[in-house]
mmCIF file of C-alpha atoms in Angstrom:
data_model
loop_
_atom_site.group_PDB
_atom_site.id
_atom_site.type_symbol
_atom_site.label_atom_id
_atom_site.label_comp_id
_atom_site.label_asym_id
_atom_site.label_seq_id
_atom_site.Cartn_x
_atom_site.Cartn_y
_atom_site.Cartn_z
ATOM 1 C CA MET A 209 -11.279 -27.328 -16.476
ATOM 2 C CA ARG A 210 -11.958 -24.158 -14.451
ATOM 3 C CA GLN A 211 -9.755 -21.310 -13.074
ATOM 4 C CA ALA A 212 -10.030 -18.812 -10.383
ATOM 5 C CA GLN A 213 -7.688 -16.098 -9.173
ATOM 6 C CA THR A 214 -7.533 -13.379 -6.589
ATOM 7 C CA THR A 215 -5.141 -11.095 -4.684
ATOM 8 C CA LEU A 216 -4.871 -11.321 -0.880
ATOM 9 C CA THR A 217 -3.477 -8.300 0.928
ATOM 10 C CA ILE A 218 -1.578 -8.877 4.089
ATOM 11 C CA ASP A 219 -0.525 -6.057 6.381
ATOM 12 C CA THR A 220 2.534 -7.137 8.338
ATOM 13 C CA PRO A 221 3.649 -5.482 11.552
ATOM 14 C CA GLY A 222 7.312 -6.120 10.678
ATOM 15 C CA GLN A 223 9.786 -8.956 10.453
ATOM 16 C CA GLY A 224 8.624 -12.476 11.073
ATOM 17 C CA LEU A 225 6.436 -15.255 9.924
ATOM 18 C CA HIS A 226 2.830 -14.206 9.515
ATOM 19 C CA GLU A 227 0.303 -17.094 9.051
ATOM 20 C CA CYS A 228 -2.149 -16.524 6.211
ATOM 21 C CA THR A 229 -3.538 -20.083 6.068
ATOM 22 C CA ARG A 230 -7.109 -19.320 6.932
ATOM 23 C CA ALA A 231 -7.480 -16.610 4.325
ATOM 24 C CA VAL A 232 -6.015 -18.923 1.651
ATOM 25 C CA LEU A 233 -8.207 -21.897 2.700
ATOM 26 C CA ASP A 234 -11.382 -19.798 2.812
ATOM 27 C CA TRP A 235 -10.699 -18.433 -0.736
ATOM 28 C CA VAL A 236 -10.061 -21.975 -2.022
ATOM 29 C CA ALA A 237 -13.443 -23.084 -0.489
ATOM 30 C CA SER A 238 -15.175 -20.160 -2.148
ATOM 31 C CA THR A 239 -14.123 -21.178 -5.621
ATOM 32 C CA ARG A 240 -15.984 -24.517 -5.416
ATOM 33 C CA ILE A 241 -13.161 -26.170 -7.357
ATOM 34 C CA GLU A 242 -12.897 -29.729 -6.059
ATOM 35 C CA THR A 243 -9.613 -31.026 -7.582
ATOM 36 C CA GLY A 244 -6.793 -28.955 -8.848
ATOM 37 C CA LEU A 245 -3.627 -27.108 -8.195
ATOM 38 C CA LEU A 246 -3.243 -23.877 -6.122
ATOM 39 C CA THR A 247 -0.436 -21.567 -6.784
ATOM 40 C CA LEU A 248 0.487 -18.662 -4.472
ATOM 41 C CA PHE A 249 2.931 -15.982 -5.493
ATOM 42 C CA VAL A 250 4.198 -13.089 -3.312
ATOM 43 C CA ARG A 251 4.615 -9.956 -5.423
ATOM 44 C CA HIS A 252 7.638 -8.481 -3.611
ATOM 45 C CA THR A 253 11.379 -8.867 -3.405
ATOM 46 C CA SER A 254 11.821 -8.537 0.314
ATOM 47 C CA ALA A 255 9.155 -11.068 1.552
ATOM 48 C CA SER A 256 8.678 -14.764 0.767
ATOM 49 C CA LEU A 257 6.331 -17.690 1.291
ATOM 50 C CA LEU A 258 6.769 -20.771 3.431
ATOM 51 C CA ILE A 259 4.839 -23.873 4.430
ATOM 52 C CA GLN A 260 5.853 -24.291 8.052
ATOM 53 C CA GLU A 261 5.049 -25.825 11.489
ATOM 54 C CA ASN A 262 1.860 -24.265 12.664
ATOM 55 C CA ALA A 263 1.613 -25.793 16.199
ATOM 56 C CA ALA A 264 4.865 -24.888 17.941
ATOM 57 C CA PRO A 265 5.736 -21.136 17.921
ATOM 58 C CA ALA A 266 9.306 -22.076 18.997
ATOM 59 C CA ALA A 267 9.880 -23.636 15.576
ATOM 60 C CA ARG A 268 9.073 -20.413 13.806
ATOM 61 C CA ARG A 269 11.187 -18.341 16.220
ATOM 62 C CA ASP A 270 14.113 -20.655 15.576
ATOM 63 C CA LEU A 271 13.628 -20.216 11.772
ATOM 64 C CA GLU A 272 13.456 -16.380 12.228
ATOM 65 C CA HIS A 273 16.717 -16.449 14.361
ATOM 66 C CA TYR A 274 18.432 -18.692 11.870
ATOM 67 C CA PHE A 275 17.784 -16.216 8.932
ATOM 68 C CA ALA A 276 18.881 -13.349 11.093
ATOM 69 C CA ARG A 277 22.189 -15.062 11.586
ATOM 70 C CA ILE A 278 22.827 -16.086 7.963
ATOM 71 C CA ALA A 279 21.693 -12.772 6.554
ATOM 72 C CA PRO A 280 22.330 -10.144 9.331
ATOM 73 C CA GLU A 281 21.370 -6.566 9.188
ATOM 74 C CA SER A 282 24.533 -4.432 8.813
ATOM 75 C CA SER A 283 26.126 -1.480 7.083
ATOM 76 C CA GLY A 284 28.403 -3.736 5.112
ATOM 77 C CA TYR A 285 26.157 -4.152 2.082
ATOM 78 C CA GLU A 286 26.551 -2.050 -1.096
ATOM 79 C CA HIS A 287 22.722 -2.188 -1.581
ATOM 80 C CA ASP A 288 21.280 -0.165 1.402
ATOM 81 C CA ASP A 289 18.875 2.239 -0.244
ATOM 82 C CA GLU A 290 16.203 1.671 2.246
ATOM 83 C CA GLY A 291 18.323 0.969 5.346
ATOM 84 C CA PRO A 292 20.371 -1.704 6.929
ATOM 85 C CA ASP A 293 17.572 -4.300 6.527
ATOM 86 C CA ASP A 294 17.249 -3.749 2.714
ATOM 87 C CA MET A 295 19.846 -6.128 1.363
ATOM 88 C CA PRO A 296 19.453 -8.938 4.134
ATOM 89 C CA ALA A 297 15.693 -8.873 3.140
ATOM 90 C CA HIS A 298 16.616 -9.601 -0.505
ATOM 91 C CA LEU A 299 19.047 -12.315 0.647
ATOM 92 C CA ARG A 300 16.443 -14.006 2.806
ATOM 93 C CA THR A 301 13.961 -13.978 -0.059
ATOM 94 C CA ALA A 302 16.558 -15.488 -2.411
ATOM 95 C CA LEU A 303 17.083 -18.339 0.157
ATOM 96 C CA THR A 304 13.387 -19.114 0.526
ATOM 97 C CA ALA A 305 10.540 -19.099 -2.072
ATOM 98 C CA THR A 306 8.379 -16.515 -3.677
ATOM 99 C CA SER A 307 5.789 -19.076 -4.894
ATOM 100 C CA LEU A 308 4.168 -22.213 -3.566
ATOM 101 C CA SER A 309 2.080 -24.904 -5.280
ATOM 102 C CA ILE A 310 -0.458 -26.859 -3.111
ATOM 103 C CA PRO A 311 -2.715 -29.625 -4.429
ATOM 104 C CA VAL A 312 -6.430 -29.238 -3.851
ATOM 105 C CA ALA A 313 -8.579 -32.357 -3.255
ATOM 106 C CA THR A 314 -12.332 -32.561 -2.269
ATOM 107 C CA GLY A 315 -12.335 -28.742 -2.330
ATOM 108 C CA ARG A 316 -9.549 -28.301 0.159
ATOM 109 C CA ALA A 317 -5.811 -27.507 0.104
ATOM 110 C CA VAL A 318 -4.063 -30.634 0.846
ATOM 111 C CA LEU A 319 -1.845 -29.509 3.795
ATOM 112 C CA GLY A 320 -0.517 -31.794 6.517
ATOM 113 C CA ILE A 321 -2.006 -31.459 9.996
ATOM 114 C CA TRP A 322 0.921 -29.386 11.244
ATOM 115 C CA GLN A 323 1.456 -27.265 8.199
ATOM 116 C CA GLY A 324 0.544 -23.587 7.877
ATOM 117 C CA ILE A 325 1.036 -21.071 5.044
ATOM 118 C CA TYR A 326 3.196 -18.152 6.127
ATOM 119 C CA LEU A 327 4.218 -14.848 4.595
ATOM 120 C CA PHE A 328 7.849 -14.378 5.763
ATOM 121 C CA GLU A 329 8.234 -10.587 6.122
ATOM 122 C CA HIS A 330 11.966 -9.720 5.925
ATOM 123 C CA ARG A 331 11.740 -6.038 6.467
ATOM 124 C CA ALA A 332 11.728 -4.351 9.930
ATOM 125 C CA ALA A 333 8.951 -1.806 9.157
ATOM 126 C CA PRO A 334 5.331 -2.714 8.600
ATOM 127 C CA HIS A 335 4.416 -3.424 5.016
ATOM 128 C CA ARG A 336 1.308 -4.176 2.997
ATOM 129 C CA ARG A 337 2.080 -7.371 0.932
ATOM 130 C CA GLU A 338 0.091 -8.825 -1.992
ATOM 131 C CA LEU A 339 -0.191 -12.500 -2.627
ATOM 132 C CA ALA A 340 -1.463 -13.587 -6.088
ATOM 133 C CA LEU A 341 -3.523 -16.788 -5.862
ATOM 134 C CA HIS A 342 -4.399 -18.972 -8.846
ATOM 135 C CA LEU A 343 -6.343 -22.175 -8.703
ATOM 136 C CA ILE A 344 -6.852 -24.406 -11.726
ATOM 137 C CA GLY A 345 -8.912 -27.683 -11.666
ATOM 138 C CA ASP A 346 -12.434 -29.099 -11.802
#
């Protein structure tokens, strides 16, 4: 059994889904681990991870609009230390995921043809986000 780990840094321009599939797949290939389990973890409380449609941009836009409706920016939150997008960002993170597990077979992440890995930035301002990647297998 072998293990590999790394940290990927993703600079986001602001809110939205930012695809990081290629960076993750390239790193998996570089490990030369043929069969195993990949874990991704975002090290932040106002961003999350999703596996989502990678072909139709409208699907991602609809998802972003949905979260804007269910956790809107407003001045009505007690926690607003960093502005009106602070608490909604935490709510959106709580409703999504901060980690993903993806099987690896024949040296590749086993994603469906229309699946991509996305960092979901919930803050309006640009941020530098860190993803911890860990792969265990043979």
